JSON list of C-alpha atoms and ligand atoms in Angstrom, two decimals:
[
{"chain": "V", "resi": 1, "resn": "MET", "atom": "CA", "xyz": [147.86, 90.98, 253.13]},
{"chain": "V", "resi": 2, "resn": "ILE", "atom": "CA", "xyz": [148.17, 94.95, 252.48]},
{"chain": "V", "resi": 3, "resn": "GLN", "atom": "CA", "xyz": [149.80, 95.16, 255.88]},
{"chain": "V", "resi": 4, "resn": "ASN", "atom": "CA", "xyz": [152.28, 92.41, 254.94]},
{"chain": "V", "resi": 5, "resn": "ASN", "atom": "CA", "xyz": [153.22, 93.95, 251.71]},
{"chain": "V", "resi": 6, "resn": "LEU", "atom": "CA", "xyz": [153.69, 97.20, 253.41]},
{"chain": "V", "resi": 7, "resn": "LYS", "atom": "CA", "xyz": [156.41, 95.59, 255.98]},
{"chain": "V", "resi": 8, "resn": "HIS", "atom": "CA", "xyz": [157.90, 93.83, 252.96]},
{"chain": "V", "resi": 9, "resn": "VAL", "atom": "CA", "xyz": [158.28, 97.19, 250.89]},
{"chain": "V", "resi": 10, "resn": "GLU", "atom": "CA", "xyz": [159.61, 98.90, 254.03]},
{"chain": "V", "resi": 11, "resn": "GLU", "atom": "CA", "xyz": [162.24, 96.31, 254.66]},
{"chain": "V", "resi": 12, "resn": "ASN", "atom": "CA", "xyz": [163.38, 96.47, 250.98]},
{"chain": "V", "resi": 13, "resn": "ILE", "atom": "CA", "xyz": [163.78, 100.14, 251.37]},
{"chain": "V", "resi": 14, "resn": "ILE", "atom": "CA", "xyz": [165.75, 99.66, 254.58]},
{"chain": "V", "resi": 15, "resn": "LYS", "atom": "CA", "xyz": [167.90, 97.05, 252.79]},
{"chain": "V", "resi": 16, "resn": "ALA", "atom": "CA", "xyz": [168.68, 99.24, 249.74]},
{"chain": "V", "resi": 17, "resn": "CYS", "atom": "CA", "xyz": [169.63, 102.17, 252.10]},
{"chain": "V", "resi": 18, "resn": "LYS", "atom": "CA", "xyz": [172.02, 99.79, 254.00]},
{"chain": "V", "resi": 19, "resn": "LYS", "atom": "CA", "xyz": [173.69, 98.62, 250.74]},
{"chain": "V", "resi": 20, "resn": "VAL", "atom": "CA", "xyz": [174.75, 102.23, 249.73]},
{"chain": "V", "resi": 21, "resn": "GLY", "atom": "CA", "xyz": [175.18, 103.57, 253.25]},
{"chain": "V", "resi": 22, "resn": "ARG", "atom": "CA", "xyz": [172.01, 105.85, 253.32]},
{"chain": "V", "resi": 23, "resn": "ASP", "atom": "CA", "xyz": [169.57, 106.63, 256.23]},
{"chain": "V", "resi": 24, "resn": "PRO", "atom": "CA", "xyz": [166.22, 105.15, 255.73]},
{"chain": "V", "resi": 25, "resn": "ASN", "atom": "CA", "xyz": [164.51, 108.12, 257.25]},
{"chain": "V", "resi": 26, "resn": "GLU", "atom": "CA", "xyz": [165.68, 110.08, 254.20]},
{"chain": "V", "resi": 27, "resn": "VAL", "atom": "CA", "xyz": [163.16, 107.89, 252.13]},
{"chain": "V", "resi": 28, "resn": "THR", "atom": "CA", "xyz": [159.33, 108.47, 252.22]},
{"chain": "V", "resi": 29, "resn": "LEU", "atom": "CA", "xyz": [157.12, 105.73, 250.97]},
{"chain": "V", "resi": 30, "resn": "ILE", "atom": "CA", "xyz": [154.09, 106.95, 249.07]},
{"chain": "V", "resi": 31, "resn": "ALA", "atom": "CA", "xyz": [151.42, 104.43, 248.81]},
{"chain": "V", "resi": 32, "resn": "VAL", "atom": "CA", "xyz": [149.87, 104.72, 245.49]},
{"chain": "V", "resi": 33, "resn": "SER", "atom": "CA", "xyz": [146.19, 103.82, 245.98]},
{"chain": "V", "resi": 34, "resn": "LYS", "atom": "CA", "xyz": [144.78, 104.91, 242.52]},
{"chain": "V", "resi": 35, "resn": "THR", "atom": "CA", "xyz": [141.79, 102.64, 241.54]},
{"chain": "V", "resi": 36, "resn": "LYS", "atom": "CA", "xyz": [141.79, 101.05, 244.99]},
{"chain": "V", "resi": 37, "resn": "PRO", "atom": "CA", "xyz": [138.96, 101.44, 247.46]},
{"chain": "V", "resi": 38, "resn": "VAL", "atom": "CA", "xyz": [138.85, 103.52, 250.52]},
{"chain": "V", "resi": 39, "resn": "ASP", "atom": "CA", "xyz": [138.86, 100.15, 252.64]},
{"chain": "V", "resi": 40, "resn": "ALA", "atom": "CA", "xyz": [142.26, 99.40, 251.36]},
{"chain": "V", "resi": 41, "resn": "ILE", "atom": "CA", "xyz": [143.44, 103.07, 252.13]},
{"chain": "V", "resi": 42, "resn": "GLN", "atom": "CA", "xyz": [142.18, 102.59, 255.76]},
{"chain": "V", "resi": 43, "resn": "GLN", "atom": "CA", "xyz": [144.31, 99.04, 256.15]},
{"chain": "V", "resi": 44, "resn": "ALA", "atom": "CA", "xyz": [147.29, 101.16, 255.07]},
{"chain": "V", "resi": 45, "resn": "ILE", "atom": "CA", "xyz": [146.38, 104.04, 257.65]},
{"chain": "V", "resi": 46, "resn": "ASP", "atom": "CA", "xyz": [146.08, 101.46, 260.28]},
{"chain": "V", "resi": 47, "resn": "TYR", "atom": "CA", "xyz": [149.64, 100.03, 259.46]},
{"chain": "V", "resi": 48, "resn": "GLY", "atom": "CA", "xyz": [150.90, 103.80, 259.95]},
{"chain": "V", "resi": 49, "resn": "ILE", "atom": "CA", "xyz": [151.04, 104.99, 256.42]},
{"chain": "V", "resi": 50, "resn": "GLN", "atom": "CA", "xyz": [150.38, 108.70, 256.00]},
{"chain": "V", "resi": 51, "resn": "ASP", "atom": "CA", "xyz": [151.44, 109.43, 252.42]},
{"chain": "V", "resi": 52, "resn": "PHE", "atom": "CA", "xyz": [149.20, 108.53, 249.58]},
{"chain": "V", "resi": 53, "resn": "GLY", "atom": "CA", "xyz": [149.53, 109.12, 245.99]},
{"chain": "V", "resi": 54, "resn": "GLU", "atom": "CA", "xyz": [146.62, 109.43, 243.16]},
{"chain": "V", "resi": 55, "resn": "ASN", "atom": "CA", "xyz": [146.68, 110.24, 239.64]},
{"chain": "V", "resi": 56, "resn": "LYS", "atom": "CA", "xyz": [143.32, 111.45, 238.87]},
{"chain": "V", "resi": 57, "resn": "VAL", "atom": "CA", "xyz": [141.77, 114.76, 240.16]},
{"chain": "V", "resi": 58, "resn": "GLN", "atom": "CA", "xyz": [138.13, 113.43, 240.52]},
{"chain": "V", "resi": 59, "resn": "GLU", "atom": "CA", "xyz": [139.21, 110.24, 242.49]},
{"chain": "V", "resi": 60, "resn": "LEU", "atom": "CA", "xyz": [141.55, 112.18, 244.68]},
{"chain": "V", "resi": 61, "resn": "THR", "atom": "CA", "xyz": [138.93, 114.74, 245.66]},
{"chain": "V", "resi": 62, "resn": "SER", "atom": "CA", "xyz": [136.26, 112.02, 246.51]},
{"chain": "V", "resi": 63, "resn": "LYS", "atom": "CA", "xyz": [138.61, 109.95, 248.56]},
{"chain": "V", "resi": 64, "resn": "ILE", "atom": "CA", "xyz": [139.78, 112.93, 250.48]},
{"chain": "V", "resi": 65, "resn": "GLU", "atom": "CA", "xyz": [136.07, 113.56, 251.24]},
{"chain": "V", "resi": 66, "resn": "ALA", "atom": "CA", "xyz": [135.49, 109.78, 252.28]},
{"chain": "V", "resi": 67, "resn": "ILE", "atom": "CA", "xyz": [138.35, 109.48, 254.74]},
{"chain": "V", "resi": 68, "resn": "PRO", "atom": "CA", "xyz": [138.40, 111.44, 257.93]},
{"chain": "V", "resi": 69, "resn": "GLU", "atom": "CA", "xyz": [141.96, 111.31, 258.62]},
{"chain": "V", "resi": 70, "resn": "LYS", "atom": "CA", "xyz": [144.27, 114.02, 257.96]},
{"chain": "V", "resi": 71, "resn": "LEU", "atom": "CA", "xyz": [146.71, 112.50, 255.35]},
{"chain": "V", "resi": 72, "resn": "ASN", "atom": "CA", "xyz": [149.38, 113.78, 253.16]},
{"chain": "V", "resi": 73, "resn": "TRP", "atom": "CA", "xyz": [147.93, 113.45, 249.32]},
{"chain": "V", "resi": 74, "resn": "HIS", "atom": "CA", "xyz": [150.35, 113.51, 246.65]},
{"chain": "V", "resi": 75, "resn": "LEU", "atom": "CA", "xyz": [149.00, 114.29, 243.13]},
{"chain": "V", "resi": 76, "resn": "ILE", "atom": "CA", "xyz": [151.35, 112.01, 240.79]},
{"chain": "V", "resi": 77, "resn": "GLY", "atom": "CA", "xyz": [149.59, 111.95, 237.65]},
{"chain": "V", "resi": 78, "resn": "HIS", "atom": "CA", "xyz": [149.18, 114.44, 234.61]},
{"chain": "V", "resi": 79, "resn": "LEU", "atom": "CA", "xyz": [147.29, 117.56, 235.69]},
{"chain": "V", "resi": 80, "resn": "GLN", "atom": "CA", "xyz": [145.17, 119.62, 233.42]},
{"chain": "V", "resi": 81, "resn": "ARG", "atom": "CA", "xyz": [145.33, 123.25, 233.93]},
{"chain": "V", "resi": 82, "resn": "ASN", "atom": "CA", "xyz": [141.54, 123.53, 234.30]},
{"chain": "V", "resi": 83, "resn": "LYS", "atom": "CA", "xyz": [141.62, 121.21, 237.06]},
{"chain": "V", "resi": 84, "resn": "VAL", "atom": "CA", "xyz": [144.20, 122.79, 239.30]},
{"chain": "V", "resi": 85, "resn": "LYS", "atom": "CA", "xyz": [141.50, 124.54, 241.51]},
{"chain": "V", "resi": 86, "resn": "TYR", "atom": "CA", "xyz": [139.98, 121.42, 242.70]},
{"chain": "V", "resi": 87, "resn": "ILE", "atom": "CA", "xyz": [143.11, 120.12, 244.25]},
{"chain": "V", "resi": 88, "resn": "ILE", "atom": "CA", "xyz": [145.32, 123.16, 244.87]},
{"chain": "V", "resi": 89, "resn": "ASP", "atom": "CA", "xyz": [144.74, 123.51, 248.67]},
{"chain": "V", "resi": 90, "resn": "SER", "atom": "CA", "xyz": [144.05, 119.67, 249.46]},
{"chain": "V", "resi": 91, "resn": "VAL", "atom": "CA", "xyz": [147.37, 118.15, 248.46]},
{"chain": "V", "resi": 92, "resn": "CYS", "atom": "CA", "xyz": [150.84, 118.39, 249.96]},
{"chain": "V", "resi": 93, "resn": "LEU", "atom": "CA", "xyz": [152.81, 117.95, 246.88]},
{"chain": "V", "resi": 94, "resn": "ILE", "atom": "CA", "xyz": [152.10, 118.06, 243.00]},
{"chain": "V", "resi": 95, "resn": "HIS", "atom": "CA", "xyz": [154.70, 115.67, 241.66]},
{"chain": "V", "resi": 96, "resn": "SER", "atom": "CA", "xyz": [153.58, 116.14, 237.93]},
{"chain": "V", "resi": 97, "resn": "VAL", "atom": "CA", "xyz": [154.46, 119.69, 236.78]},
{"chain": "V", "resi": 98, "resn": "ASP", "atom": "CA", "xyz": [155.52, 119.39, 233.16]},
{"chain": "V", "resi": 99, "resn": "SER", "atom": "CA", "xyz": [155.23, 122.85, 231.77]},
{"chain": "V", "resi": 100, "resn": "ILE", "atom": "CA", "xyz": [155.53, 126.44, 232.59]},
{"chain": "V", "resi": 101, "resn": "ARG", "atom": "CA", "xyz": [152.13, 127.02, 231.68]},
{"chain": "V", "resi": 102, "resn": "LEU", "atom": "CA", "xyz": [151.12, 124.54, 234.32]},
{"chain": "V", "resi": 103, "resn": "ALA", "atom": "CA", "xyz": [153.12, 126.14, 236.93]},
{"chain": "V", "resi": 104, "resn": "MET", "atom": "CA", "xyz": [151.71, 129.55, 236.03]},
{"chain": "V", "resi": 105, "resn": "GLN", "atom": "CA", "xyz": [148.13, 128.16, 236.50]},
{"chain": "V", "resi": 106, "resn": "ILE", "atom": "CA", "xyz": [149.11, 126.89, 239.77]},
{"chain": "V", "resi": 107, "resn": "GLU", "atom": "CA", "xyz": [150.66, 130.06, 240.72]},
{"chain": "V", "resi": 108, "resn": "GLU", "atom": "CA", "xyz": [147.27, 131.88, 239.97]},
{"chain": "V", "resi": 109, "resn": "GLU", "atom": "CA", "xyz": [145.07, 129.38, 241.97]},
{"chain": "V", "resi": 110, "resn": "ALA", "atom": "CA", "xyz": [147.59, 129.49, 244.80]},
{"chain": "V", "resi": 111, "resn": "ARG", "atom": "CA", "xyz": [147.38, 133.12, 244.90]},
{"chain": "V", "resi": 112, "resn": "LYS", "atom": "CA", "xyz": [143.82, 133.17, 244.88]},
{"chain": "V", "resi": 113, "resn": "LYS", "atom": "CA", "xyz": [143.72, 130.97, 247.99]},
{"chain": "V", "resi": 114, "resn": "GLY", "atom": "CA", "xyz": [146.49, 132.78, 249.62]},
{"chain": "V", "resi": 115, "resn": "ILE", "atom": "CA", "xyz": [148.80, 129.65, 250.01]},
{"chain": "V", "resi": 116, "resn": "ILE", "atom": "CA", "xyz": [152.07, 128.54, 248.40]},
{"chain": "V", "resi": 117, "resn": "ALA", "atom": "CA", "xyz": [151.77, 125.18, 246.37]},
{"chain": "V", "resi": 118, "resn": "ASN", "atom": "CA", "xyz": [154.58, 122.68, 246.71]},
{"chain": "V", "resi": 119, "resn": "ILE", "atom": "CA", "xyz": [155.53, 121.14, 243.41]},
{"chain": "V", "resi": 120, "resn": "LEU", "atom": "CA", "xyz": [158.07, 118.69, 241.72]},
{"chain": "V", "resi": 121, "resn": "ILE", "atom": "CA", "xyz": [159.31, 119.15, 238.09]},
{"chain": "V", "resi": 122, "resn": "GLU", "atom": "CA", "xyz": [158.54, 115.89, 236.05]},
{"chain": "V", "resi": 123, "resn": "VAL", "atom": "CA", "xyz": [161.43, 115.11, 233.96]},
{"chain": "V", "resi": 124, "resn": "ASN", "atom": "CA", "xyz": [160.93, 112.72, 231.05]},
{"chain": "V", "resi": 125, "resn": "ILE", "atom": "CA", "xyz": [164.44, 111.41, 231.51]},
{"chain": "V", "resi": 126, "resn": "ALA", "atom": "CA", "xyz": [164.24, 108.53, 229.15]},
{"chain": "V", "resi": 127, "resn": "LYS", "atom": "CA", "xyz": [162.79, 110.63, 226.23]},
{"chain": "V", "resi": 128, "resn": "GLU", "atom": "CA", "xyz": [159.83, 108.51, 225.79]},
{"chain": "V", "resi": 129, "resn": "GLU", "atom": "CA", "xyz": [157.26, 109.66, 223.43]},
{"chain": "V", "resi": 130, "resn": "SER", "atom": "CA", "xyz": [154.47, 108.27, 225.49]},
{"chain": "V", "resi": 131, "resn": "LYS", "atom": "CA", "xyz": [155.36, 110.24, 228.58]},
{"chain": "V", "resi": 132, "resn": "PHE", "atom": "CA", "xyz": [154.91, 113.57, 229.94]},
{"chain": "V", "resi": 133, "resn": "GLY", "atom": "CA", "xyz": [157.65, 115.66, 231.43]},
{"chain": "V", "resi": 134, "resn": "VAL", "atom": "CA", "xyz": [160.27, 118.28, 230.63]},
{"chain": "V", "resi": 135, "resn": "ALA", "atom": "CA", "xyz": [163.29, 117.27, 228.69]},
{"chain": "V", "resi": 136, "resn": "LYS", "atom": "CA", "xyz": [166.58, 117.40, 230.99]},
{"chain": "V", "resi": 137, "resn": "GLU", "atom": "CA", "xyz": [167.99, 119.99, 228.97]},
{"chain": "V", "resi": 138, "resn": "ASP", "atom": "CA", "xyz": [165.13, 122.36, 229.66]},
{"chain": "V", "resi": 139, "resn": "VAL", "atom": "CA", "xyz": [164.91, 121.94, 233.36]},
{"chain": "V", "resi": 140, "resn": "PRO", "atom": "CA", "xyz": [167.18, 124.99, 234.15]},
{"chain": "V", "resi": 141, "resn": "LYS", "atom": "CA", "xyz": [165.04, 127.16, 231.93]},
{"chain": "V", "resi": 142, "resn": "VAL", "atom": "CA", "xyz": [161.94, 126.02, 233.66]},
{"chain": "V", "resi": 143, "resn": "LEU", "atom": "CA", "xyz": [163.35, 126.57, 236.95]},
{"chain": "V", "resi": 144, "resn": "LYS", "atom": "CA", "xyz": [164.56, 130.06, 235.94]},
{"chain": "V", "resi": 145, "resn": "GLU", "atom": "CA", "xyz": [160.79, 130.93, 235.00]},
{"chain": "V", "resi": 146, "resn": "ILE", "atom": "CA", "xyz": [159.36, 129.66, 238.17]},
{"chain": "V", "resi": 147, "resn": "LYS", "atom": "CA", "xyz": [161.74, 131.72, 240.17]},
{"chain": "V", "resi": 148, "resn": "ASN", "atom": "CA", "xyz": [159.48, 134.72, 239.61]},
{"chain": "V", "resi": 149, "resn": "LEU", "atom": "CA", "xyz": [156.22, 133.09, 240.66]},
{"chain": "V", "resi": 150, "resn": "LYS", "atom": "CA", "xyz": [155.48, 134.03, 244.41]},
{"chain": "V", "resi": 151, "resn": "HIS", "atom": "CA", "xyz": [152.87, 131.29, 245.40]},
{"chain": "V", "resi": 152, "resn": "VAL", "atom": "CA", "xyz": [154.82, 128.19, 243.84]},
{"chain": "V", "resi": 153, "resn": "CYS", "atom": "CA", "xyz": [157.70, 126.29, 245.71]},
{"chain": "V", "resi": 154, "resn": "VAL", "atom": "CA", "xyz": [159.69, 123.93, 243.80]},
{"chain": "V", "resi": 155, "resn": "LYS", "atom": "CA", "xyz": [160.90, 121.10, 246.17]},
{"chain": "V", "resi": 156, "resn": "GLY", "atom": "CA", "xyz": [162.62, 118.82, 243.69]},
{"chain": "V", "resi": 157, "resn": "LEU", "atom": "CA", "xyz": [162.32, 116.37, 240.75]},
{"chain": "V", "resi": 158, "resn": "MET", "atom": "CA", "xyz": [160.31, 113.43, 239.93]},
{"chain": "V", "resi": 159, "resn": "THR", "atom": "CA", "xyz": [160.34, 110.97, 237.00]},
{"chain": "V", "resi": 160, "resn": "ILE", "atom": "CA", "xyz": [158.65, 108.07, 235.78]},
{"chain": "V", "resi": 161, "resn": "ALA", "atom": "CA", "xyz": [161.17, 105.49, 234.50]},
{"chain": "V", "resi": 162, "resn": "PRO", "atom": "CA", "xyz": [160.45, 103.30, 231.68]},
{"chain": "V", "resi": 163, "resn": "TYR", "atom": "CA", "xyz": [158.67, 99.98, 232.05]},
{"chain": "V", "resi": 164, "resn": "VAL", "atom": "CA", "xyz": [161.23, 97.37, 232.17]},
{"chain": "V", "resi": 165, "resn": "GLU", "atom": "CA", "xyz": [161.48, 93.58, 233.12]},
{"chain": "V", "resi": 166, "resn": "ASN", "atom": "CA", "xyz": [164.71, 94.05, 234.80]},
{"chain": "V", "resi": 167, "resn": "ALA", "atom": "CA", "xyz": [165.04, 97.20, 237.22]},
{"chain": "V", "resi": 168, "resn": "GLU", "atom": "CA", "xyz": [168.69, 97.36, 236.56]},
{"chain": "V", "resi": 169, "resn": "GLU", "atom": "CA", "xyz": [167.88, 98.68, 233.22]},
{"chain": "V", "resi": 170, "resn": "ASN", "atom": "CA", "xyz": [166.49, 101.81, 234.86]},
{"chain": "V", "resi": 171, "resn": "ARG", "atom": "CA", "xyz": [169.81, 102.36, 237.01]},
{"chain": "V", "resi": 172, "resn": "LYS", "atom": "CA", "xyz": [171.30, 104.65, 234.54]},
{"chain": "V", "resi": 173, "resn": "TYR", "atom": "CA", "xyz": [168.19, 106.82, 234.30]},
{"chain": "V", "resi": 174, "resn": "PHE", "atom": "CA", "xyz": [167.86, 107.01, 238.13]},
{"chain": "V", "resi": 175, "resn": "SER", "atom": "CA", "xyz": [171.69, 107.95, 238.28]},
{"chain": "V", "resi": 176, "resn": "GLU", "atom": "CA", "xyz": [171.11, 110.65, 235.66]},
{"chain": "V", "resi": 177, "resn": "MET", "atom": "CA", "xyz": [168.25, 112.01, 237.63]},
{"chain": "V", "resi": 178, "resn": "TYR", "atom": "CA", "xyz": [170.17, 112.25, 240.55]},
{"chain": "V", "resi": 179, "resn": "LYS", "atom": "CA", "xyz": [173.17, 114.04, 239.00]},
{"chain": "V", "resi": 180, "resn": "LEU", "atom": "CA", "xyz": [170.53, 116.62, 237.69]},
{"chain": "V", "resi": 181, "resn": "PHE", "atom": "CA", "xyz": [168.93, 116.84, 241.07]},
{"chain": "V", "resi": 182, "resn": "ILE", "atom": "CA", "xyz": [172.39, 117.84, 242.50]},
{"chain": "V", "resi": 183, "resn": "ASP", "atom": "CA", "xyz": [173.30, 120.04, 239.67]},
{"chain": "V", "resi": 184, "resn": "MET", "atom": "CA", "xyz": [169.98, 122.05, 239.95]},
{"chain": "V", "resi": 185, "resn": "ARG", "atom": "CA", "xyz": [171.00, 123.00, 243.45]},
{"chain": "V", "resi": 186, "resn": "SER", "atom": "CA", "xyz": [172.82, 125.83, 241.83]},
{"chain": "V", "resi": 187, "resn": "GLU", "atom": "CA", "xyz": [169.32, 127.25, 240.77]},
{"chain": "V", "resi": 188, "resn": "ASN", "atom": "CA", "xyz": [168.34, 127.34, 244.40]},
{"chain": "V", "resi": 189, "resn": "ALA", "atom": "CA", "xyz": [166.19, 130.43, 245.39]},
{"chain": "V", "resi": 190, "resn": "ASP", "atom": "CA", "xyz": [163.67, 131.43, 247.99]},
{"chain": "V", "resi": 191, "resn": "ASN", "atom": "CA", "xyz": [161.22, 129.22, 246.14]},
{"chain": "V", "resi": 192, "resn": "ILE", "atom": "CA", "xyz": [163.47, 126.70, 244.38]},
{"chain": "V", "resi": 193, "resn": "ARG", "atom": "CA", "xyz": [164.78, 123.90, 247.09]},
{"chain": "V", "resi": 194, "resn": "MET", "atom": "CA", "xyz": [166.18, 120.78, 245.65]},
{"chain": "V", "resi": 195, "resn": "GLU", "atom": "CA", "xyz": [165.26, 118.39, 248.56]},
{"chain": "V", "resi": 196, "resn": "ILE", "atom": "CA", "xyz": [162.87, 115.90, 247.13]},
{"chain": "V", "resi": 197, "resn": "LEU", "atom": "CA", "xyz": [163.70, 113.21, 244.25]},
{"chain": "V", "resi": 198, "resn": "SER", "atom": "CA", "xyz": [160.47, 111.27, 243.57]},
{"chain": "V", "resi": 199, "resn": "MET", "atom": "CA", "xyz": [161.46, 108.16, 241.41]},
{"chain": "V", "resi": 200, "resn": "GLY", "atom": "CA", "xyz": [160.91, 104.34, 241.80]},
{"chain": "V", "resi": 201, "resn": "MET", "atom": "CA", "xyz": [157.73, 102.17, 241.48]},
{"chain": "V", "resi": 202, "resn": "THR", "atom": "CA", "xyz": [157.05, 98.67, 242.35]},
{"chain": "V", "resi": 203, "resn": "GLY", "atom": "CA", "xyz": [159.31, 97.37, 239.66]},
{"chain": "V", "resi": 204, "resn": "ASP", "atom": "CA", "xyz": [162.35, 99.16, 240.46]},
{"chain": "V", "resi": 205, "resn": "TYR", "atom": "CA", "xyz": [162.16, 101.03, 243.67]},
{"chain": "V", "resi": 206, "resn": "GLN", "atom": "CA", "xyz": [165.14, 99.50, 245.44]},
{"chain": "V", "resi": 207, "resn": "VAL", "atom": "CA", "xyz": [167.23, 100.57, 242.55]},
{"chain": "V", "resi": 208, "resn": "ALA", "atom": "CA", "xyz": [165.78, 104.13, 242.72]},
{"chain": "V", "resi": 209, "resn": "VAL", "atom": "CA", "xyz": [166.75, 104.30, 246.38]},
{"chain": "V", "resi": 210, "resn": "GLU", "atom": "CA", "xyz": [170.20, 103.00, 245.95]},
{"chain": "V", "resi": 211, "resn": "GLU", "atom": "CA", "xyz": [170.54, 105.84, 243.25]},
{"chain": "V", "resi": 212, "resn": "GLY", "atom": "CA", "xyz": [169.31, 108.62, 245.73]},
{"chain": "V", "resi": 213, "resn": "ALA", "atom": "CA", "xyz": [165.53, 108.70, 245.63]},
{"chain": "V", "resi": 214, "resn": "THR", "atom": "CA", "xyz": [163.86, 110.41, 248.60]},
{"chain": "V", "resi": 215, "resn": "MET", "atom": "CA", "xyz": [160.52, 109.49, 247.79]},
{"chain": "V", "resi": 216, "resn": "VAL", "atom": "CA", "xyz": [159.08, 106.23, 246.01]},
{"chain": "V", "resi": 217, "resn": "ARG", "atom": "CA", "xyz": [155.79, 105.69, 244.70]},
{"chain": "V", "resi": 218, "resn": "VAL", "atom": "CA", "xyz": [154.65, 102.03, 245.12]},
{"chain": "V", "resi": 219, "resn": "GLY", "atom": "CA", "xyz": [151.19, 100.79, 244.24]},
{"chain": "V", "resi": 220, "resn": "THR", "atom": "CA", "xyz": [150.94, 97.27, 242.94]},
{"chain": "V", "resi": 221, "resn": "GLY", "atom": "CA", "xyz": [153.44, 96.20, 245.52]},
{"chain": "V", "resi": 222, "resn": "ILE", "atom": "CA", "xyz": [151.25, 97.31, 248.35]},
{"chain": "V", "resi": 223, "resn": "PHE", "atom": "CA", "xyz": [147.81, 96.99, 247.08]},
{"chain": "V", "resi": 224, "resn": "GLY", "atom": "CA", "xyz": [148.08, 94.32, 244.54]},
{"chain": "V", "resi": 225, "resn": "GLU", "atom": "CA", "xyz": [147.24, 94.32, 240.65]},
{"chain": "V", "resi": 226, "resn": "ARG", "atom": "CA", "xyz": [145.09, 97.02, 239.56]},
{"chain": "V", "resi": 227, "resn": "ASP", "atom": "CA", "xyz": [141.82, 96.24, 237.68]},
{"chain": "V", "resi": 228, "resn": "TYR", "atom": "CA", "xyz": [140.94, 98.97, 235.11]},
{"chain": "V", "resi": 229, "resn": "THR", "atom": "CA", "xyz": [138.02, 97.12, 233.67]},
{"chain": "V", "resi": 230, "resn": "ILE", "atom": "CA", "xyz": [135.58, 97.96, 236.61]},
{"chain": "K", "resi": 1, "resn": "PLP", "atom": "C1", "xyz": [150.52, 104.06, 239.11]},
{"chain": "K", "resi": 1, "resn": "PLP", "atom": "C2", "xyz": [151.70, 104.94, 239.50]},
{"chain": "K", "resi": 1, "resn": "PLP", "atom": "C3", "xyz": [152.67, 104.69, 240.27]},
{"chain": "K", "resi": 1, "resn": "PLP", "atom": "C4", "xyz": [152.63, 103.09, 241.07]},
{"chain": "K", "resi": 1, "resn": "PLP", "atom": "O1", "xyz": [152.98, 102.21, 240.20]},
{"chain": "K", "resi": 1, "resn": "PLP", "atom": "P1", "xyz": [153.14, 100.56, 240.51]},
{"chain": "K", "resi": 1, "resn": "PLP", "atom": "O2", "xyz": [154.03, 100.04, 239.48]},
{"chain": "K", "resi": 1, "resn": "PLP", "atom": "O3", "xyz": [151.79, 100.04, 240.72]},
{"chain": "K", "resi": 1, "resn": "PLP", "atom": "O4", "xyz": [153.86, 100.77, 241.66]},
{"chain": "K", "resi": 1, "resn": "PLP", "atom": "C5", "xyz": [153.77, 105.28, 240.39]},
{"chain": "K", "resi": 1, "resn": "PLP", "atom": "N1", "xyz": [153.90, 106.55, 239.92]},
{"chain": "K", "resi": 1, "resn": "PLP", "atom": "C6", "xyz": [153.08, 107.12, 238.98]},
{"chain": "K", "resi": 1, "resn": "PLP", "atom": "C7", "xyz": [153.18, 108.28, 238.47]},
{"chain": "K", "resi": 1, "resn": "PLP", "atom": "C8", "xyz": [151.84, 106.26, 238.85]},
{"chain": "K", "resi": 1, "resn": "PLP", "atom": "O5", "xyz": [150.96, 106.78, 237.95]}
]
């Protein structure tokens, strides 16, 4: 079941790329395994998936401990500053950096460990009250501040689009994100490299790929519905 789902999602990504003349190798599928057991992750590993996304620090660290394979773990959920230290050297990318204060905390913990932390700036593109993320207008300011941090490297931008019934409704937001992503290349510096655009979930990843996503984060479409009651 999980492996069939993965095949289906990969085929959809290839189709979306073909439609707009993109190379499917430009798009990384992140399997979002939050709330799902290690056994489900193992099935995805057996299929060939290496990139997994989790949104809670505690769940992420216990899964890393439980799985012997060396994987690429992505932190995709809101990160509290006091928890940075628990994940700083075990994730390949933090997608959800939504303030300069959080970036500075990441700098501090990365410096202590002698590493460079890769991050994305989360943008609240639809200006939703309920969502985290930097306002589009503030992204240049945030990047300018981060330029001074020596242990943080900004790899690109991330967004969580609104929940919609029809994915087409999010096309305008994905297209706005892509424009911002390209515009922000003017801010490139030693530690600012606009290479990754993380957007698109189960309901809308094909549209996100058509509009330029380089990483899509798919949970339900791979592992099935999540049960938050257990
Ligand atoms: C849960 C989650 C996803 C995956 O959502 P699905 O709709 O199940 O694909 C993607 N990104 C973030 C930030 C999430 O928290």
